[in-house]
Amino acid sequence: EVQVVESGGGLIQPGGSLRLSCAASGFNVRSNYMSWVRQAAGKGLEWVSVVHRDGSTYYAESVKGRFTISRDNSANTVFLQMNSLRGEDTAIYYCAREYYYDRRGYPSSMDVWGRGTTVTVSS
Amino acid sequence: SSELTQDPSVSVALGQTVKITCQGDSLRTFFASWYQQKSGQAPVLFIYGNNNRPSGIPDRFSGSSSGDTASLTITGAQAEDEADYYCNSRDVSGYHMVFGGGTRLTVL
């Protein structure tokens, strides 16, 4: 079965750090674009970061310089290192696989989502 | 622009047809996808590549796209279709995805 499972969320003080994990099964993370998406309570979905198949990484402006996405191919796991956390980073963080490629080789959608892990930044 | 714009809320009478729209410059270049999210649950992919349904998605859901606007149509809305619907596409750069603000569908 193709699935991803997130872990690592929790309660953290402002300025602190957390490392989220996304363990994949049924497919290889190194062969796919893998994204993190977050959702604050009562708000919409916000794309956070992506790691491409070639290892290139991109970030939303709101997290650039504070968050780092990486992957461990041997563990088939994607990580999101979150530093200098702020109250506005409080959200459910979802890991998702990007899939269904268009003619130019870009994935067009996110077809596999985890249940999410909750990050609460508060003193 | 990297933004996708959706109406915040839409309502439909039970059994009727409703269209949810998504507008943005990136839709002129990249495919749209649609996700359904029910309260307390993760999003689920309902439409990809503008108009394709993944396995298991009811055929009353359909998608289309023209110019800078993509649409999700539900033909014969059911009570269980009441949910939040999000569109997404790649950013105009192609490097990453972007989401619309979401549309809350109410089935009356």
PDB file of N, CA and C in Angstrom, chain B:
ATOM      1  N   SER B   1       1.518  36.286 -11.280  1.00  0.00           N
ATOM      2  CA  SER B   1       1.062  36.057  -9.903  1.00  0.00           C
ATOM      3  C   SER B   1       1.069  34.561  -9.593  1.00  0.00           C
ATOM      4  N   SER B   2       1.359  34.221  -8.346  1.00  0.00           N
ATOM      5  CA  SER B   2       1.385  32.830  -7.926  1.00  0.00           C
ATOM      6  C   SER B   2       0.129  32.456  -7.178  1.00  0.00           C
ATOM      7  N   GLU B   3      -0.887  33.323  -7.179  1.00  0.00           N
ATOM      8  CA  GLU B   3      -2.067  33.069  -6.379  1.00  0.00           C
ATOM      9  C   GLU B   3      -3.154  32.360  -7.169  1.00  0.00           C
ATOM     10  N   LEU B   4      -3.924  31.547  -6.441  1.00  0.00           N
ATOM     11  CA  LEU B   4      -5.130  30.939  -6.969  1.00  0.00           C
ATOM     12  C   LEU B   4      -6.298  31.440  -6.126  1.00  0.00           C
ATOM     13  N   THR B   5      -7.338  31.912  -6.792  1.00  0.00           N
ATOM     14  CA  THR B   5      -8.464  32.526  -6.098  1.00  0.00           C
ATOM     15  C   THR B   5      -9.715  31.671  -6.199  1.00  0.00           C
ATOM     16  N   GLN B   6     -10.329  31.402  -5.053  1.00  0.00           N
ATOM     17  CA  GLN B   6     -11.584  30.653  -4.994  1.00  0.00           C
ATOM     18  C   GLN B   6     -12.610  31.450  -4.209  1.00  0.00           C
ATOM     19  N   ASP B   7     -13.885  31.249  -4.513  1.00  0.00           N
ATOM     20  CA  ASP B   7     -14.952  31.802  -3.693  1.00  0.00           C
ATOM     21  C   ASP B   7     -14.917  31.111  -2.329  1.00  0.00           C
ATOM     22  N   PRO B   8     -15.063  31.854  -1.240  1.00  0.00           N
ATOM     23  CA  PRO B   8     -14.972  31.237   0.092  1.00  0.00           C
ATOM     24  C   PRO B   8     -16.075  30.219   0.381  1.00  0.00           C
ATOM     25  N   SER B   9     -17.263  30.457  -0.161  1.00  0.00           N
ATOM     26  CA  SER B   9     -18.363  29.538   0.138  1.00  0.00           C
ATOM     27  C   SER B   9     -19.325  29.460  -1.033  1.00  0.00           C
ATOM     28  N   VAL B  10     -19.905  28.273  -1.169  1.00  0.00           N
ATOM     29  CA  VAL B  10     -20.892  28.002  -2.209  1.00  0.00           C
ATOM     30  C   VAL B  10     -21.922  27.054  -1.608  1.00  0.00           C
ATOM     31  N   SER B  11     -23.174  27.207  -2.013  1.00  0.00           N
ATOM     32  CA  SER B  11     -24.191  26.282  -1.550  1.00  0.00           C
ATOM     33  C   SER B  11     -24.938  25.697  -2.742  1.00  0.00           C
ATOM     34  N   VAL B  12     -25.495  24.508  -2.525  1.00  0.00           N
ATOM     35  CA  VAL B  12     -26.224  23.812  -3.583  1.00  0.00           C
ATOM     36  C   VAL B  12     -27.349  23.012  -2.949  1.00  0.00           C
ATOM     37  N   ALA B  13     -28.467  22.947  -3.619  1.00  0.00           N
ATOM     38  CA  ALA B  13     -29.567  22.124  -3.138  1.00  0.00           C
ATOM     39  C   ALA B  13     -29.261  20.659  -3.425  1.00  0.00           C
ATOM     40  N   LEU B  14     -29.722  19.805  -2.557  1.00  0.00           N
ATOM     41  CA  LEU B  14     -29.511  18.367  -2.711  1.00  0.00           C
ATOM     42  C   LEU B  14     -29.968  17.905  -4.087  1.00  0.00           C
ATOM     43  N   GLY B  15     -29.078  17.204  -4.792  1.00  0.00           N
ATOM     44  CA  GLY B  15     -29.411  16.673  -6.095  1.00  0.00           C
ATOM     45  C   GLY B  15     -29.166  17.619  -7.261  1.00  0.00           C
ATOM     46  N   GLN B  16     -28.855  18.864  -6.962  1.00  0.00           N
ATOM     47  CA  GLN B  16     -28.599  19.831  -8.018  1.00  0.00           C
ATOM     48  C   GLN B  16     -27.116  19.866  -8.397  1.00  0.00           C
ATOM     49  N   THR B  17     -26.807  20.658  -9.399  1.00  0.00           N
ATOM     50  CA  THR B  17     -25.448  20.781  -9.918  1.00  0.00           C
ATOM     51  C   THR B  17     -24.792  22.060  -9.440  1.00  0.00           C
ATOM     52  N   VAL B  18     -23.531  21.960  -9.080  1.00  0.00           N
ATOM     53  CA  VAL B  18     -22.800  23.122  -8.594  1.00  0.00           C
ATOM     54  C   VAL B  18     -21.418  23.148  -9.231  1.00  0.00           C
ATOM     55  N   LYS B  19     -20.954  24.362  -9.518  1.00  0.00           N
ATOM     56  CA  LYS B  19     -19.619  24.559 -10.071  1.00  0.00           C
ATOM     57  C   LYS B  19     -18.802  25.403  -9.117  1.00  0.00           C
ATOM     58  N   ILE B  20     -17.613  24.927  -8.794  1.00  0.00           N
ATOM     59  CA  ILE B  20     -16.661  25.652  -7.956  1.00  0.00           C
ATOM     60  C   ILE B  20     -15.499  26.075  -8.841  1.00  0.00           C
ATOM     61  N   THR B  21     -15.142  27.343  -8.782  1.00  0.00           N
ATOM     62  CA  THR B  21     -14.123  27.848  -9.694  1.00  0.00           C
ATOM     63  C   THR B  21     -12.838  28.247  -8.975  1.00  0.00           C
ATOM     64  N   CYS B  22     -11.779  28.323  -9.769  1.00  0.00           N
ATOM     65  CA  CYS B  22     -10.438  28.629  -9.278  1.00  0.00           C
ATOM     66  C   CYS B  22      -9.750  29.444 -10.365  1.00  0.00           C
ATOM     67  N   GLN B  23      -9.263  30.614 -10.026  1.00  0.00           N
ATOM     68  CA  GLN B  23      -8.676  31.499 -11.023  1.00  0.00           C
ATOM     69  C   GLN B  23      -7.243  31.849 -10.667  1.00  0.00           C
ATOM     70  N   GLY B  24      -6.360  31.806 -11.668  1.00  0.00           N
ATOM     71  CA  GLY B  24      -4.975  32.195 -11.439  1.00  0.00           C
ATOM     72  C   GLY B  24      -4.151  32.101 -12.712  1.00  0.00           C
ATOM     73  N   ASP B  25      -3.114  32.916 -12.778  1.00  0.00           N
ATOM     74  CA  ASP B  25      -2.278  32.959 -13.975  1.00  0.00           C
ATOM     75  C   ASP B  25      -1.618  31.614 -14.273  1.00  0.00           C
ATOM     76  N   SER B  26      -1.235  30.880 -13.232  1.00  0.00           N
ATOM     77  CA  SER B  26      -0.520  29.617 -13.440  1.00  0.00           C
ATOM     78  C   SER B  26      -1.389  28.588 -14.165  1.00  0.00           C
ATOM     79  N   LEU B  27      -2.704  28.773 -14.117  1.00  0.00           N
ATOM     80  CA  LEU B  27      -3.608  27.818 -14.768  1.00  0.00           C
ATOM     81  C   LEU B  27      -3.540  27.921 -16.287  1.00  0.00           C
ATOM     82  N   ARG B  28      -2.974  28.997 -16.789  1.00  0.00           N
ATOM     83  CA  ARG B  28      -2.771  29.111 -18.238  1.00  0.00           C
ATOM     84  C   ARG B  28      -1.669  28.167 -18.705  1.00  0.00           C
ATOM     85  N   THR B  29      -0.807  27.761 -17.789  1.00  0.00           N
ATOM     86  CA  THR B  29       0.377  26.957 -18.138  1.00  0.00           C
ATOM     87  C   THR B  29       0.325  25.555 -17.559  1.00  0.00           C
ATOM     88  N   PHE B  30      -0.203  25.433 -16.353  1.00  0.00           N
ATOM     89  CA  PHE B  30      -0.159  24.156 -15.632  1.00  0.00           C
ATOM     90  C   PHE B  30      -1.556  23.615 -15.349  1.00  0.00           C
ATOM     91  N   PHE B  31      -1.606  22.300 -15.159  1.00  0.00           N
ATOM     92  CA  PHE B  31      -2.859  21.635 -14.836  1.00  0.00           C
ATOM     93  C   PHE B  31      -3.368  22.045 -13.468  1.00  0.00           C
ATOM     94  N   ALA B  32      -4.684  21.962 -13.309  1.00  0.00           N
ATOM     95  CA  ALA B  32      -5.318  22.149 -12.005  1.00  0.00           C
ATOM     96  C   ALA B  32      -5.649  20.798 -11.398  1.00  0.00           C
ATOM     97  N   SER B  33      -5.604  20.763 -10.080  1.00  0.00           N
ATOM     98  CA  SER B  33      -6.070  19.603  -9.322  1.00  0.00           C
ATOM     99  C   SER B  33      -7.047  20.098  -8.272  1.00  0.00           C
ATOM    100  N   TRP B  34      -7.900  19.179  -7.809  1.00  0.00           N
ATOM    101  CA  TRP B  34      -8.893  19.525  -6.798  1.00  0.00           C
ATOM    102  C   TRP B  34      -8.852  18.509  -5.665  1.00  0.00           C
ATOM    103  N   TYR B  35      -9.023  18.999  -4.454  1.00  0.00           N
ATOM    104  CA  TYR B  35      -8.979  18.177  -3.252  1.00  0.00           C
ATOM    105  C   TYR B  35     -10.232  18.416  -2.422  1.00  0.00           C
ATOM    106  N   GLN B  36     -10.730  17.345  -1.833  1.00  0.00           N
ATOM    107  CA  GLN B  36     -11.826  17.460  -0.873  1.00  0.00           C
ATOM    108  C   GLN B  36     -11.255  17.248   0.514  1.00  0.00           C
ATOM    109  N   GLN B  37     -11.666  18.106   1.441  1.00  0.00           N
ATOM    110  CA  GLN B  37     -11.239  17.930   2.827  1.00  0.00           C
ATOM    111  C   GLN B  37     -12.447  18.048   3.741  1.00  0.00           C
ATOM    112  N   LYS B  38     -12.688  17.009   4.491  1.00  0.00           N
ATOM    113  CA  LYS B  38     -13.747  17.035   5.501  1.00  0.00           C
ATOM    114  C   LYS B  38     -13.139  17.340   6.857  1.00  0.00           C
ATOM    115  N   SER B  39     -13.956  17.816   7.763  1.00  0.00           N
ATOM    116  CA  SER B  39     -13.489  18.290   9.060  1.00  0.00           C
ATOM    117  C   SER B  39     -12.667  17.229   9.777  1.00  0.00           C
ATOM    118  N   GLY B  40     -11.470  17.604  10.204  1.00  0.00           N
ATOM    119  CA  GLY B  40     -10.624  16.702  10.962  1.00  0.00           C
ATOM    120  C   GLY B  40      -9.901  15.656  10.154  1.00  0.00           C
ATOM    121  N   GLN B  41      -9.997  15.748   8.828  1.00  0.00           N
ATOM    122  CA  GLN B  41      -9.368  14.749   7.965  1.00  0.00           C
ATOM    123  C   GLN B  41      -8.340  15.398   7.041  1.00  0.00           C
ATOM    124  N   ALA B  42      -7.461  14.579   6.511  1.00  0.00           N
ATOM    125  CA  ALA B  42      -6.498  15.052   5.524  1.00  0.00           C
ATOM    126  C   ALA B  42      -7.188  15.285   4.184  1.00  0.00           C
ATOM    127  N   PRO B  43      -6.631  16.148   3.359  1.00  0.00           N
ATOM    128  CA  PRO B  43      -7.201  16.334   2.013  1.00  0.00           C
ATOM    129  C   PRO B  43      -7.114  15.047   1.210  1.00  0.00           C
ATOM    130  N   VAL B  44      -8.058  14.908   0.275  1.00  0.00           N
ATOM    131  CA  VAL B  44      -8.091  13.765  -0.635  1.00  0.00           C
ATOM    132  C   VAL B  44      -8.130  14.299  -2.057  1.00  0.00           C
ATOM    133  N   LEU B  45      -7.282  13.761  -2.924  1.00  0.00           N
ATOM    134  CA  LEU B  45      -7.253  14.175  -4.322  1.00  0.00           C
ATOM    135  C   LEU B  45      -8.510  13.695  -5.028  1.00  0.00           C
ATOM    136  N   PHE B  46      -9.247  14.611  -5.655  1.00  0.00           N
ATOM    137  CA  PHE B  46     -10.480  14.264  -6.358  1.00  0.00           C
ATOM    138  C   PHE B  46     -10.347  14.429  -7.880  1.00  0.00           C
ATOM    139  N   ILE B  47      -9.566  15.403  -8.316  1.00  0.00           N
ATOM    140  CA  ILE B  47      -9.362  15.632  -9.740  1.00  0.00           C
ATOM    141  C   ILE B  47      -7.898  15.993  -9.963  1.00  0.00           C
ATOM    142  N   TYR B  48      -7.274  15.385 -10.975  1.00  0.00           N
ATOM    143  CA  TYR B  48      -5.921  15.765 -11.341  1.00  0.00           C
ATOM    144  C   TYR B  48      -5.853  16.005 -12.847  1.00  0.00           C
ATOM    145  N   GLY B  49      -4.837  16.729 -13.273  1.00  0.00           N
ATOM    146  CA  GLY B  49      -4.676  16.990 -14.699  1.00  0.00           C
ATOM    147  C   GLY B  49      -5.886  17.667 -15.316  1.00  0.00           C
ATOM    148  N   ASN B  50      -6.484  18.569 -14.612  1.00  0.00           N
ATOM    149  CA  ASN B  50      -7.675  19.340 -15.015  1.00  0.00           C
ATOM    150  C   ASN B  50      -8.976  18.558 -14.961  1.00  0.00           C
ATOM    151  N   ASN B  51      -8.966  17.292 -15.453  1.00  0.00           N
ATOM    152  CA  ASN B  51     -10.262  16.617 -15.634  1.00  0.00           C
ATOM    153  C   ASN B  51     -10.208  15.106 -15.449  1.00  0.00           C
ATOM    154  N   ASN B  52      -9.238  14.623 -14.666  1.00  0.00           N
ATOM    155  CA  ASN B  52      -9.119  13.184 -14.447  1.00  0.00           C
ATOM    156  C   ASN B  52      -9.456  12.819 -13.000  1.00  0.00           C
ATOM    157  N   ARG B  53     -10.215  11.743 -12.837  1.00  0.00           N
ATOM    158  CA  ARG B  53     -10.563  11.280 -11.504  1.00  0.00           C
ATOM    159  C   ARG B  53      -9.703  10.099 -11.094  1.00  0.00           C
ATOM    160  N   PRO B  54      -9.098  10.165  -9.899  1.00  0.00           N
ATOM    161  CA  PRO B  54      -8.407   8.964  -9.390  1.00  0.00           C
ATOM    162  C   PRO B  54      -9.424   7.852  -9.150  1.00  0.00           C
ATOM    163  N   SER B  55      -8.923   6.651  -9.061  1.00  0.00           N
ATOM    164  CA  SER B  55      -9.780   5.511  -8.793  1.00  0.00           C
ATOM    165  C   SER B  55     -10.554   5.718  -7.491  1.00  0.00           C
ATOM    166  N   GLY B  56     -11.846   5.424  -7.541  1.00  0.00           N
ATOM    167  CA  GLY B  56     -12.662   5.503  -6.349  1.00  0.00           C
ATOM    168  C   GLY B  56     -13.423   6.798  -6.172  1.00  0.00           C
ATOM    169  N   ILE B  57     -13.138   7.776  -7.000  1.00  0.00           N
ATOM    170  CA  ILE B  57     -13.852   9.052  -6.910  1.00  0.00           C
ATOM    171  C   ILE B  57     -15.130   8.960  -7.754  1.00  0.00           C
ATOM    172  N   PRO B  58     -16.270   9.314  -7.167  1.00  0.00           N
ATOM    173  CA  PRO B  58     -17.543   9.193  -7.896  1.00  0.00           C
ATOM    174  C   PRO B  58     -17.556  10.010  -9.181  1.00  0.00           C
ATOM    175  N   ASP B  59     -18.241   9.488 -10.193  1.00  0.00           N
ATOM    176  CA  ASP B  59     -18.226  10.159 -11.485  1.00  0.00           C
ATOM    177  C   ASP B  59     -19.126  11.395 -11.528  1.00  0.00           C
ATOM    178  N   ARG B  60     -19.797  11.710 -10.440  1.00  0.00           N
ATOM    179  CA  ARG B  60     -20.543  12.981 -10.405  1.00  0.00           C
ATOM    180  C   ARG B  60     -19.589  14.172 -10.261  1.00  0.00           C
ATOM    181  N   PHE B  61     -18.334  13.881  -9.963  1.00  0.00           N
ATOM    182  CA  PHE B  61     -17.320  14.930  -9.883  1.00  0.00           C
ATOM    183  C   PHE B  61     -16.582  15.018 -11.222  1.00  0.00           C
ATOM    184  N   SER B  62     -16.478  16.221 -11.759  1.00  0.00           N
ATOM    185  CA  SER B  62     -15.756  16.418 -13.011  1.00  0.00           C
ATOM    186  C   SER B  62     -15.010  17.738 -12.957  1.00  0.00           C
ATOM    187  N   GLY B  63     -13.976  17.851 -13.782  1.00  0.00           N
ATOM    188  CA  GLY B  63     -13.181  19.065 -13.814  1.00  0.00           C
ATOM    189  C   GLY B  63     -12.983  19.566 -15.221  1.00  0.00           C
ATOM    190  N   SER B  64     -12.716  20.860 -15.328  1.00  0.00           N
ATOM    191  CA  SER B  64     -12.428  21.473 -16.617  1.00  0.00           C
ATOM    192  C   SER B  64     -11.537  22.685 -16.379  1.00  0.00           C
ATOM    193  N   SER B  65     -10.951  23.161 -17.466  1.00  0.00           N
ATOM    194  CA  SER B  65     -10.094  24.344 -17.351  1.00  0.00           C
ATOM    195  C   SER B  65     -10.049  25.065 -18.676  1.00  0.00           C
ATOM    196  N   SER B  66     -10.102  26.389 -18.620  1.00  0.00           N
ATOM    197  CA  SER B  66     -10.015  27.211 -19.815  1.00  0.00           C
ATOM    198  C   SER B  66      -9.364  28.535 -19.433  1.00  0.00           C
ATOM    199  N   GLY B  67      -8.312  28.886 -20.159  1.00  0.00           N
ATOM    200  CA  GLY B  67      -7.622  30.131 -19.853  1.00  0.00           C
ATOM    201  C   GLY B  67      -7.047  30.112 -18.452  1.00  0.00           C
ATOM    202  N   ASP B  68      -7.417  31.102 -17.660  1.00  0.00           N
ATOM    203  CA  ASP B  68      -6.884  31.203 -16.300  1.00  0.00           C
ATOM    204  C   ASP B  68      -7.850  30.686 -15.249  1.00  0.00           C
ATOM    205  N   THR B  69      -8.869  29.934 -15.675  1.00  0.00           N
ATOM    206  CA  THR B  69      -9.890  29.467 -14.728  1.00  0.00           C
ATOM    207  C   THR B  69     -10.121  27.962 -14.851  1.00  0.00           C
ATOM    208  N   ALA B  70     -10.060  27.309 -13.706  1.00  0.00           N
ATOM    209  CA  ALA B  70     -10.388  25.882 -13.616  1.00  0.00           C
ATOM    210  C   ALA B  70     -11.671  25.736 -12.825  1.00  0.00           C
ATOM    211  N   SER B  71     -12.414  24.673 -13.113  1.00  0.00           N
ATOM    212  CA  SER B  71     -13.692  24.453 -12.450  1.00  0.00           C
ATOM    213  C   SER B  71     -13.835  23.015 -12.005  1.00  0.00           C
ATOM    214  N   LEU B  72     -14.493  22.856 -10.880  1.00  0.00           N
ATOM    215  CA  LEU B  72     -14.907  21.553 -10.373  1.00  0.00           C
ATOM    216  C   LEU B  72     -16.423  21.552 -10.386  1.00  0.00           C
ATOM    217  N   THR B  73     -17.011  20.574 -11.051  1.00  0.00           N
ATOM    218  CA  THR B  73     -18.466  20.482 -11.134  1.00  0.00           C
ATOM    219  C   THR B  73     -18.933  19.213 -10.439  1.00  0.00           C
ATOM    220  N   ILE B  74     -19.943  19.366  -9.615  1.00  0.00           N
ATOM    221  CA  ILE B  74     -20.599  18.229  -8.982  1.00  0.00           C
ATOM    222  C   ILE B  74     -22.006  18.164  -9.552  1.00  0.00           C
ATOM    223  N   THR B  75     -22.278  17.072 -10.260  1.00  0.00           N
ATOM    224  CA  THR B  75     -23.577  16.897 -10.920  1.00  0.00           C
ATOM    225  C   THR B  75     -24.432  15.975 -10.057  1.00  0.00           C
ATOM    226  N   GLY B  76     -25.447  16.543  -9.433  1.00  0.00           N
ATOM    227  CA  GLY B  76     -26.278  15.766  -8.503  1.00  0.00           C
ATOM    228  C   GLY B  76     -25.617  15.687  -7.141  1.00  0.00           C
ATOM    229  N   ALA B  77     -25.450  16.834  -6.502  1.00  0.00           N
ATOM    230  CA  ALA B  77     -24.739  16.890  -5.225  1.00  0.00           C
ATOM    231  C   ALA B  77     -25.443  16.052  -4.152  1.00  0.00           C
ATOM    232  N   GLN B  78     -24.641  15.362  -3.371  1.00  0.00           N
ATOM    233  CA  GLN B  78     -25.136  14.531  -2.281  1.00  0.00           C
ATOM    234  C   GLN B  78     -24.764  15.165  -0.941  1.00  0.00           C
ATOM    235  N   ALA B  79     -25.441  14.750   0.106  1.00  0.00           N
ATOM    236  CA  ALA B  79     -25.174  15.300   1.436  1.00  0.00           C
ATOM    237  C   ALA B  79     -23.719  15.080   1.842  1.00  0.00           C
ATOM    238  N   GLU B  80     -23.170  13.942   1.435  1.00  0.00           N
ATOM    239  CA  GLU B  80     -21.783  13.630   1.824  1.00  0.00           C
ATOM    240  C   GLU B  80     -20.751  14.452   1.064  1.00  0.00           C
ATOM    241  N   ASP B  81     -21.197  15.256   0.102  1.00  0.00           N
ATOM    242  CA  ASP B  81     -20.267  16.114  -0.636  1.00  0.00           C
ATOM    243  C   ASP B  81     -19.985  17.416   0.112  1.00  0.00           C
ATOM    244  N   GLU B  82     -20.706  17.642   1.184  1.00  0.00           N
ATOM    245  CA  GLU B  82     -20.480  18.859   1.981  1.00  0.00           C
ATOM    246  C   GLU B  82     -19.082  18.782   2.589  1.00  0.00           C
ATOM    247  N   ALA B  83     -18.242  19.748   2.229  1.00  0.00           N
ATOM    248  CA  ALA B  83     -16.822  19.712   2.599  1.00  0.00           C
ATOM    249  C   ALA B  83     -16.151  20.986   2.107  1.00  0.00           C
ATOM    250  N   ASP B  84     -14.865  21.093   2.397  1.00  0.00           N
ATOM    251  CA  ASP B  84     -14.031  22.151   1.824  1.00  0.00           C
ATOM    252  C   ASP B  84     -13.341  21.595   0.578  1.00  0.00           C
ATOM    253  N   TYR B  85     -13.283  22.410  -0.452  1.00  0.00           N
ATOM    254  CA  TYR B  85     -12.636  22.011  -1.698  1.00  0.00           C
ATOM    255  C   TYR B  85     -11.517  22.996  -2.032  1.00  0.00           C
ATOM    256  N   TYR B  86     -10.343  22.443  -2.326  1.00  0.00           N
ATOM    257  CA  TYR B  86      -9.183  23.262  -2.646  1.00  0.00           C
ATOM    258  C   TYR B  86      -8.693  22.933  -4.057  1.00  0.00           C
ATOM    259  N   CYS B  87      -8.362  23.975  -4.789  1.00  0.00           N
ATOM    260  CA  CYS B  87      -7.688  23.763  -6.065  1.00  0.00           C
ATOM    261  C   CYS B  87      -6.188  23.939  -5.839  1.00  0.00           C
ATOM    262  N   ASN B  88      -5.395  23.346  -6.702  1.00  0.00           N
ATOM    263  CA  ASN B  88      -3.990  23.677  -6.719  1.00  0.00           C
ATOM    264  C   ASN B  88      -3.405  23.488  -8.102  1.00  0.00           C
ATOM    265  N   SER B  89      -2.234  24.052  -8.265  1.00  0.00           N
ATOM    266  CA  SER B  89      -1.520  23.994  -9.529  1.00  0.00           C
ATOM    267  C   SER B  89      -0.054  24.262  -9.197  1.00  0.00           C
ATOM    268  N   ARG B  90       0.781  24.156 -10.192  1.00  0.00           N
ATOM    269  CA  ARG B  90       2.150  24.571  -9.948  1.00  0.00           C
ATOM    270  C   ARG B  90       2.196  26.101  -9.987  1.00  0.00           C
ATOM    271  N   ASP B  91       3.145  26.657  -9.272  1.00  0.00           N
ATOM    272  CA  ASP B  91       3.426  28.085  -9.341  1.00  0.00           C
ATOM    273  C   ASP B  91       3.878  28.425 -10.762  1.00  0.00           C
ATOM    274  N   VAL B  92       3.754  29.688 -11.169  1.00  0.00           N
ATOM    275  CA  VAL B  92       4.139  30.057 -12.523  1.00  0.00           C
ATOM    276  C   VAL B  92       5.586  29.681 -12.840  1.00  0.00           C
ATOM    277  N   SER B  93       6.433  29.595 -11.812  1.00  0.00           N
ATOM    278  CA  SER B  93       7.828  29.213 -12.021  1.00  0.00           C
ATOM    279  C   SER B  93       7.961  27.725 -12.345  1.00  0.00           C
ATOM    280  N   GLY B  94       6.967  26.939 -11.900  1.00  0.00           N
ATOM    281  CA  GLY B  94       7.024  25.491 -12.050  1.00  0.00           C
ATOM    282  C   GLY B  94       7.750  24.787 -10.920  1.00  0.00           C
ATOM    283  N   TYR B  95       8.386  25.546 -10.039  1.00  0.00           N
ATOM    284  CA  TYR B  95       9.235  24.916  -9.027  1.00  0.00           C
ATOM    285  C   TYR B  95       8.432  24.274  -7.895  1.00  0.00           C
ATOM    286  N   HIS B  96       7.245  24.809  -7.618  1.00  0.00           N
ATOM    287  CA  HIS B  96       6.490  24.287  -6.479  1.00  0.00           C
ATOM    288  C   HIS B  96       4.997  24.462  -6.711  1.00  0.00           C
ATOM    289  N   MET B  97       4.207  23.857  -5.837  1.00  0.00           N
ATOM    290  CA  MET B  97       2.749  23.935  -5.918  1.00  0.00           C
ATOM    291  C   MET B  97       2.232  25.180  -5.196  1.00  0.00           C
ATOM    292  N   VAL B  98       1.011  25.542  -5.536  1.00  0.00           N
ATOM    293  CA  VAL B  98       0.319  26.625  -4.849  1.00  0.00           C
ATOM    294  C   VAL B  98      -1.140  26.213  -4.711  1.00  0.00           C
ATOM    295  N   PHE B  99      -1.762  26.624  -3.595  1.00  0.00           N
ATOM    296  CA  PHE B  99      -3.150  26.264  -3.331  1.00  0.00           C
ATOM    297  C   PHE B  99      -4.055  27.493  -3.412  1.00  0.00           C
ATOM    298  N   GLY B 100      -5.290  27.245  -3.793  1.00  0.00           N
ATOM    299  CA  GLY B 100      -6.320  28.256  -3.638  1.00  0.00           C
ATOM    300  C   GLY B 100      -6.743  28.330  -2.177  1.00  0.00           C
ATOM    301  N   GLY B 101      -7.504  29.355  -1.844  1.00  0.00           N
ATOM    302  CA  GLY B 101      -7.894  29.570  -0.459  1.00  0.00           C
ATOM    303  C   GLY B 101      -8.955  28.615   0.051  1.00  0.00           C
ATOM    304  N   GLY B 102      -9.558  27.854  -0.854  1.00  0.00           N
ATOM    305  CA  GLY B 102     -10.570  26.886  -0.457  1.00  0.00           C
ATOM    306  C   GLY B 102     -11.984  27.411  -0.583  1.00  0.00           C
ATOM    307  N   THR B 103     -12.904  26.505  -0.899  1.00  0.00           N
ATOM    308  CA  THR B 103     -14.334  26.817  -0.993  1.00  0.00           C
ATOM    309  C   THR B 103     -15.096  25.856  -0.098  1.00  0.00           C
ATOM    310  N   ARG B 104     -15.882  26.395   0.813  1.00  0.00           N
ATOM    311  CA  ARG B 104     -16.721  25.548   1.671  1.00  0.00           C
ATOM    312  C   ARG B 104     -18.044  25.312   0.949  1.00  0.00           C
ATOM    313  N   LEU B 105     -18.329  24.068   0.665  1.00  0.00           N
ATOM    314  CA  LEU B 105     -19.570  23.700  -0.004  1.00  0.00           C
ATOM    315  C   LEU B 105     -20.608  23.255   1.022  1.00  0.00           C
ATOM    316  N   THR B 106     -21.753  23.892   0.962  1.00  0.00           N
ATOM    317  CA  THR B 106     -22.886  23.513   1.799  1.00  0.00           C
ATOM    318  C   THR B 106     -23.958  22.887   0.924  1.00  0.00           C
ATOM    319  N   VAL B 107     -24.432  21.707   1.303  1.00  0.00           N
ATOM    320  CA  VAL B 107     -25.509  21.042   0.575  1.00  0.00           C
ATOM    321  C   VAL B 107     -26.797  21.226   1.370  1.00  0.00           C
ATOM    322  N   LEU B 108     -27.728  21.936   0.766  1.00  0.00           N
ATOM    323  CA  LEU B 108     -28.963  22.306   1.459  1.00  0.00           C
ATOM    324  C   LEU B 108     -30.032  21.231   1.336  1.00  0.00           C
TER     325      LEU B 108
END
